[in-house]
Amino acid sequence: MYRYAAGKLRGLSTLKTNNDTYTDDIQSTINQMMDYFIPEDTESSDGAHHRQARKMMMEPMQTKDDIPFMKQEVQAALEKFDPRKAPGEDALNSEILLQVFRRIPTSFTEIYNECLQRGHFPTCWKRSIIIPIMKPGKEGLNEVHKYRQISLINTGGKLLEKLLIGRIDYHLHSNNLLNSNQYGFIPQKSTVDIALAVKQYAQSHIRQRNYVIMVSLDVQGAFDAAWWPGILCNLRATNCPRNLYNLARSYFRERVALLRTNTQNRKECNEGMPSRIMLRSRFLERTIQ
């Protein structure tokens, strides 16, 4: 993994395509991988619900703005980052940004408050570097789903994501908008809690000599196909503060993914979770009741 992230491994295996043929050069292999990692949201197949959602997400919010980010809030978010994590395209890790913050905390915080006030997520923070990693135990296989992608984004963007998620979290929890049966990505809840809840439910019915059936679903590529207009409509339904909604809407616009081998390959994103580091699960899970 280190050699992949450091750019020391450039070769990719030939891949099987959808029509049971195989890629025969590096560019067709990269195209196959990019198409798999970054699905496209096309409006041609939209139904009435989808068209309504696209229209609704562009309408202005009538809710009040949330308060500006505080210096303590920015510092706490920065200090939670692991400086050993690989940085994004600008090569700035969290330790560098933390040192900058400590020297000019007011100016540093003001940059993020300008983003919040304008509802603008900077374009340079919406570029991700894709590193394809073969899943453990799958070496030598030439099917694209045997690869897992790591998306590296600039730490400055990850910080703005974290601040935005924190504010949306507070809005959802303070207004009791989350389903009580949701356990994932909820403070003070874990997989142990859901396992105990299922056990208790099953035992109570077994004692009554009832049948108990449990169905477990693993949806392939669920977060890769997360529909952005639907996420934004869910935020609207919660009466999300106006500036948070505008910032989230900007976050989902004009995102770009880059896969680098001997050349740089670029593709615009319009579906799925843009950052697998921060929003792969949280953003979708936390805005669905």
CSV table of C-alpha atoms in Angstrom, one decimal:
chain,number,residue,atom,x,y,z
A,1,MET,CA,0.0,0.0,0.0
A,2,TYR,CA,2.9,2.4,0.8
A,3,ARG,CA,4.3,1.8,-2.7
A,4,TYR,CA,1.0,2.5,-4.3
A,5,ALA,CA,0.4,5.7,-2.3
A,6,ALA,CA,4.0,6.9,-2.9
A,7,GLY,CA,3.6,6.4,-6.7
A,8,LYS,CA,6.2,3.7,-6.9
A,9,LEU,CA,3.9,1.1,-8.5
A,10,ARG,CA,2.5,2.2,-11.8
A,11,GLY,CA,1.4,-1.0,-13.5
A,12,LEU,CA,-2.2,-2.3,-13.5
A,13,SER,CA,-3.4,-5.7,-14.4
A,14,THR,CA,-5.5,-6.2,-17.5
A,15,LEU,CA,-9.2,-6.2,-16.5
A,16,LYS,CA,-12.3,-8.0,-17.6
A,17,THR,CA,-14.9,-5.8,-19.2
A,18,ASN,CA,-18.7,-6.0,-19.1
A,19,ASN,CA,-18.9,-7.9,-22.5
A,20,ASP,CA,-16.5,-10.6,-21.3
A,21,THR,CA,-13.5,-9.3,-23.2
A,22,TYR,CA,-10.2,-8.0,-21.6
A,23,THR,CA,-8.6,-4.6,-21.7
A,24,ASP,CA,-5.5,-4.6,-24.0
A,25,ASP,CA,-3.6,-1.5,-22.9
A,26,ILE,CA,-3.1,0.7,-19.9
A,27,GLN,CA,-5.6,3.4,-21.0
A,28,SER,CA,-8.5,1.0,-21.5
A,29,THR,CA,-7.6,-0.6,-18.1
A,30,ILE,CA,-7.8,2.8,-16.4
A,31,ASN,CA,-11.0,3.7,-18.2
A,32,GLN,CA,-12.6,0.4,-17.0
A,33,MET,CA,-11.5,1.1,-13.4
A,34,MET,CA,-12.6,4.7,-13.5
A,35,ASP,CA,-16.1,3.8,-14.8
A,36,TYR,CA,-16.4,1.2,-12.0
A,37,PHE,CA,-15.2,3.5,-9.2
A,38,ILE,CA,-17.1,6.6,-10.4
A,39,PRO,CA,-20.6,5.8,-11.7
A,40,GLU,CA,-22.4,8.5,-13.6
A,41,ASP,CA,-25.8,9.9,-12.7
A,42,THR,CA,-27.7,10.4,-15.9
A,43,GLU,CA,-31.0,12.3,-16.1
A,44,SER,CA,-32.3,10.3,-19.1
A,45,SER,CA,-33.6,7.6,-16.9
A,46,ASP,CA,-35.2,9.9,-14.3
A,47,GLY,CA,-38.8,9.3,-13.3
A,48,ALA,CA,-41.2,11.9,-11.9
A,49,HIS,CA,-39.8,11.5,-8.4
A,50,HIS,CA,-36.2,12.1,-9.5
A,51,ARG,CA,-37.1,15.1,-11.6
A,52,GLN,CA,-38.9,16.6,-8.7
A,53,ALA,CA,-36.0,16.0,-6.4
A,54,ARG,CA,-33.5,17.7,-8.8
A,55,LYS,CA,-35.8,20.7,-9.0
A,56,MET,CA,-36.4,20.9,-5.3
A,57,MET,CA,-32.7,20.8,-4.3
A,58,MET,CA,-32.1,24.0,-6.3
A,59,GLU,CA,-34.8,26.0,-4.6
A,60,PRO,CA,-33.6,28.4,-1.9
A,61,MET,CA,-33.9,27.4,1.7
A,62,GLN,CA,-36.1,29.6,4.0
A,63,THR,CA,-34.6,28.5,7.2
A,64,LYS,CA,-32.3,30.6,9.4
A,65,ASP,CA,-28.5,30.5,9.1
A,66,ASP,CA,-26.4,28.5,11.6
A,67,ILE,CA,-23.9,30.5,13.7
A,68,PRO,CA,-20.3,30.9,12.5
A,69,PHE,CA,-17.6,28.3,13.2
A,70,MET,CA,-15.7,29.1,16.5
A,71,LYS,CA,-12.0,28.9,16.8
A,72,GLN,CA,-12.3,26.3,19.5
A,73,GLU,CA,-14.4,24.2,17.1
A,74,VAL,CA,-11.9,24.4,14.3
A,75,GLN,CA,-9.0,23.6,16.6
A,76,ALA,CA,-10.8,20.6,18.1
A,77,ALA,CA,-11.5,19.2,14.6
A,78,LEU,CA,-7.9,19.7,13.5
A,79,GLU,CA,-6.5,18.0,16.5
A,80,LYS,CA,-8.6,14.9,15.8
A,81,PHE,CA,-6.8,14.3,12.5
A,82,ASP,CA,-3.9,11.8,12.4
A,83,PRO,CA,-0.9,13.6,10.9
A,84,ARG,CA,0.4,10.3,9.6
A,85,LYS,CA,-2.5,9.9,7.2
A,86,ALA,CA,-1.6,10.5,3.5
A,87,PRO,CA,-2.4,14.1,2.4
A,88,GLY,CA,-4.2,15.0,-0.8
A,89,GLU,CA,-3.0,16.8,-3.9
A,90,ASP,CA,-1.5,19.8,-2.1
A,91,ALA,CA,0.7,17.5,0.2
A,92,LEU,CA,-0.3,19.4,3.3
A,93,ASN,CA,-1.0,17.2,6.3
A,94,SER,CA,-3.0,18.1,9.4
A,95,GLU,CA,0.1,18.9,11.5
A,96,ILE,CA,1.0,21.6,9.0
A,97,LEU,CA,-2.5,23.1,9.1
A,98,LEU,CA,-2.5,22.9,12.9
A,99,GLN,CA,0.7,24.8,13.2
A,100,VAL,CA,-0.7,27.5,10.8
A,101,PHE,CA,-3.9,27.7,12.9
A,102,ARG,CA,-1.9,28.2,16.2
A,103,ARG,CA,-0.1,31.1,14.7
A,104,ILE,CA,-3.1,32.9,13.0
A,105,PRO,CA,-6.2,31.3,14.6
A,106,THR,CA,-8.6,34.2,13.8
A,107,SER,CA,-7.6,34.5,10.1
A,108,PHE,CA,-7.6,30.7,9.7
A,109,THR,CA,-11.1,30.4,11.2
A,110,GLU,CA,-12.3,33.3,9.1
A,111,ILE,CA,-11.5,31.4,5.9
A,112,TYR,CA,-13.9,28.6,6.9
A,113,ASN,CA,-16.5,31.1,8.0
A,114,GLU,CA,-16.4,32.7,4.6
A,115,CYS,CA,-17.0,29.3,3.1
A,116,LEU,CA,-20.0,28.9,5.4
A,117,GLN,CA,-21.4,32.3,4.8
A,118,ARG,CA,-21.1,32.1,1.0
A,119,GLY,CA,-22.2,28.5,0.9
A,120,HIS,CA,-19.1,27.7,-1.2
A,121,PHE,CA,-16.9,24.6,-1.0
A,122,PRO,CA,-13.6,25.6,-2.7
A,123,THR,CA,-13.0,23.8,-6.0
A,124,CYS,CA,-9.4,22.8,-5.0
A,125,TRP,CA,-10.8,20.9,-2.1
A,126,LYS,CA,-13.1,18.9,-4.3
A,127,ARG,CA,-10.3,17.1,-6.2
A,128,SER,CA,-9.6,13.5,-5.0
A,129,ILE,CA,-6.6,11.3,-5.9
A,130,ILE,CA,-7.7,7.7,-6.4
A,131,ILE,CA,-5.3,5.0,-5.3
A,132,PRO,CA,-6.5,1.5,-6.4
A,133,ILE,CA,-5.6,-1.2,-3.9
A,134,MET,CA,-6.2,-4.9,-4.5
A,135,LYS,CA,-8.3,-6.5,-1.8
A,136,PRO,CA,-6.5,-8.9,0.6
A,137,GLY,CA,-6.3,-12.4,-0.8
A,138,LYS,CA,-7.4,-11.4,-4.3
A,139,GLU,CA,-4.0,-11.0,-5.9
A,140,GLY,CA,-3.7,-12.1,-9.5
A,141,LEU,CA,-7.4,-11.6,-10.3
A,142,ASN,CA,-8.4,-9.4,-13.2
A,143,GLU,CA,-11.9,-8.3,-12.2
A,144,VAL,CA,-12.3,-4.7,-11.4
A,145,HIS,CA,-14.5,-5.3,-8.3
A,146,LYS,CA,-11.4,-7.0,-6.7
A,147,TYR,CA,-10.0,-3.5,-6.2
A,148,ARG,CA,-10.7,-1.1,-3.5
A,149,GLN,CA,-10.2,2.6,-4.0
A,150,ILE,CA,-8.6,5.0,-1.5
A,151,SER,CA,-9.5,8.6,-2.2
A,152,LEU,CA,-7.0,11.2,-1.0
A,153,ILE,CA,-8.4,14.7,-0.7
A,154,ASN,CA,-6.7,17.8,0.7
A,155,THR,CA,-6.7,18.1,4.4
A,156,GLY,CA,-8.2,21.6,4.2
A,157,GLY,CA,-11.2,20.1,2.5
A,158,LYS,CA,-11.4,17.3,5.1
A,159,LEU,CA,-11.5,19.9,7.8
A,160,LEU,CA,-14.4,21.7,6.2
A,161,GLU,CA,-16.2,18.4,5.8
A,162,LYS,CA,-15.7,17.6,9.4
A,163,LEU,CA,-17.0,21.0,10.5
A,164,LEU,CA,-20.0,20.6,8.2
A,165,ILE,CA,-20.8,17.1,9.5
A,166,GLY,CA,-20.5,18.3,13.1
A,167,ARG,CA,-23.0,21.0,12.6
A,168,ILE,CA,-25.5,18.7,10.7
A,169,ASP,CA,-25.0,16.1,13.5
A,170,TYR,CA,-25.9,18.7,16.1
A,171,HIS,CA,-29.0,19.8,14.1
A,172,LEU,CA,-30.2,16.2,13.7
A,173,HIS,CA,-29.6,15.2,17.3
A,174,SER,CA,-30.9,18.4,19.0
A,175,ASN,CA,-34.2,18.1,17.0
A,176,ASN,CA,-34.5,14.3,17.5
A,177,LEU,CA,-34.6,13.6,13.8
A,178,LEU,CA,-32.8,10.3,13.7
A,179,ASN,CA,-34.6,6.9,13.9
A,180,SER,CA,-34.1,5.3,17.4
A,181,ASN,CA,-33.3,2.0,15.6
A,182,GLN,CA,-30.2,3.4,13.9
A,183,TYR,CA,-27.0,2.4,15.5
A,184,GLY,CA,-24.3,3.1,12.9
A,185,PHE,CA,-22.4,6.4,13.3
A,186,ILE,CA,-24.4,7.4,16.3
A,187,PRO,CA,-22.5,8.7,19.4
A,188,GLN,CA,-22.4,6.2,22.3
A,189,LYS,CA,-23.8,3.4,20.1
A,190,SER,CA,-21.9,0.6,18.5
A,191,THR,CA,-22.3,-2.8,16.8
A,192,VAL,CA,-22.3,-4.4,20.3
A,193,ASP,CA,-25.5,-2.5,21.1
A,194,ILE,CA,-27.3,-3.6,18.0
A,195,ALA,CA,-26.1,-7.2,18.6
A,196,LEU,CA,-27.5,-7.1,22.1
A,197,ALA,CA,-30.8,-5.6,20.9
A,198,VAL,CA,-31.2,-8.4,18.3
A,199,LYS,CA,-30.4,-11.0,20.9
A,200,GLN,CA,-32.9,-9.6,23.4
A,201,TYR,CA,-35.6,-9.5,20.7
A,202,ALA,CA,-34.9,-13.0,19.6
A,203,GLN,CA,-34.8,-14.5,23.1
A,204,SER,CA,-38.1,-12.9,24.1
A,205,HIS,CA,-39.9,-14.5,21.2
A,206,ILE,CA,-38.1,-17.9,21.5
A,207,ARG,CA,-39.4,-18.1,25.1
A,208,GLN,CA,-42.9,-17.6,23.7
A,209,ARG,CA,-42.1,-20.5,21.2
A,210,ASN,CA,-42.4,-18.1,18.2
A,211,TYR,CA,-40.4,-18.2,15.1
A,212,VAL,CA,-37.6,-15.7,14.7
A,213,ILE,CA,-36.2,-14.8,11.2
A,214,MET,CA,-33.4,-12.4,10.6
A,215,VAL,CA,-32.5,-11.1,7.2
A,216,SER,CA,-29.1,-9.5,6.6
A,217,LEU,CA,-28.5,-7.4,3.5
A,218,ASP,CA,-25.2,-6.4,2.0
A,219,VAL,CA,-25.9,-4.0,-0.9
A,220,GLN,CA,-23.0,-4.0,-3.3
A,221,GLY,CA,-21.7,-0.5,-4.1
A,222,ALA,CA,-24.4,1.2,-2.0
A,223,PHE,CA,-22.3,4.2,-1.2
A,224,ASP,CA,-20.8,4.4,-4.7
A,225,ALA,CA,-24.3,5.0,-6.0
A,226,ALA,CA,-25.5,7.4,-3.3
A,227,TRP,CA,-27.8,9.9,-5.2
A,228,TRP,CA,-26.8,13.4,-4.4
A,229,PRO,CA,-30.2,15.1,-5.0
A,230,GLY,CA,-31.8,12.6,-2.7
A,231,ILE,CA,-29.3,13.4,0.1
A,232,LEU,CA,-29.9,17.1,-0.4
A,233,CYS,CA,-33.7,16.6,-0.3
A,234,ASN,CA,-33.3,14.7,2.9
A,235,LEU,CA,-31.5,17.6,4.4
A,236,ARG,CA,-34.2,20.0,3.2
A,237,ALA,CA,-36.8,17.7,4.9
A,238,THR,CA,-35.0,18.2,8.3
A,239,ASN,CA,-35.2,22.0,7.9
A,240,CYS,CA,-31.4,22.2,7.8
A,241,PRO,CA,-30.0,25.7,8.5
A,242,ARG,CA,-29.7,27.6,5.2
A,243,ASN,CA,-26.0,28.1,5.2
A,244,LEU,CA,-25.3,24.5,6.0
A,245,TYR,CA,-27.5,23.4,3.2
A,246,ASN,CA,-25.9,25.7,0.7
A,247,LEU,CA,-22.5,24.5,1.7
A,248,ALA,CA,-23.5,20.9,1.3
A,249,ARG,CA,-25.0,21.6,-2.1
A,250,SER,CA,-21.8,23.3,-3.1
A,251,TYR,CA,-19.9,20.3,-1.8
A,252,PHE,CA,-21.7,18.0,-4.3
A,253,ARG,CA,-21.0,20.2,-7.3
A,254,GLU,CA,-18.1,19.9,-9.8
A,255,ARG,CA,-16.2,17.2,-8.0
A,256,VAL,CA,-13.3,15.6,-9.8
A,257,ALA,CA,-11.5,12.3,-9.3
A,258,LEU,CA,-7.9,11.7,-10.6
A,259,LEU,CA,-6.3,8.4,-11.1
A,260,ARG,CA,-2.6,8.6,-11.7
A,261,THR,CA,-0.4,6.0,-13.4
A,262,ASN,CA,2.1,7.0,-16.1
A,263,THR,CA,-0.4,9.6,-17.0
A,264,GLN,CA,-3.1,11.5,-15.1
A,265,ASN,CA,-6.7,10.5,-15.8
A,266,ARG,CA,-9.5,12.8,-14.8
A,267,LYS,CA,-13.2,12.2,-14.4
A,268,GLU,CA,-16.0,14.4,-13.0
A,269,CYS,CA,-18.1,12.9,-10.2
A,270,ASN,CA,-21.9,13.3,-9.9
A,271,GLU,CA,-22.9,10.3,-7.8
A,272,GLY,CA,-21.7,8.3,-4.8
A,273,MET,CA,-19.8,9.4,-1.7
A,274,PRO,CA,-17.1,11.8,-2.8
A,275,SER,CA,-14.7,11.3,0.1
A,276,ARG,CA,-14.4,7.8,1.4
A,277,ILE,CA,-12.3,9.1,4.3
A,278,MET,CA,-15.0,11.3,5.8
A,279,LEU,CA,-18.4,10.9,4.1
A,280,ARG,CA,-18.3,7.4,2.7
A,281,SER,CA,-21.0,6.4,5.3
A,282,ARG,CA,-21.7,9.2,7.6
A,283,PHE,CA,-23.3,11.8,5.3
A,284,LEU,CA,-25.8,9.4,3.9
A,285,GLU,CA,-26.6,7.5,7.1
A,286,ARG,CA,-27.0,10.6,9.2
A,287,THR,CA,-29.6,12.3,7.0
A,288,ILE,CA,-32.0,9.4,6.5
A,289,GLN,CA,-34.7,8.9,9.1
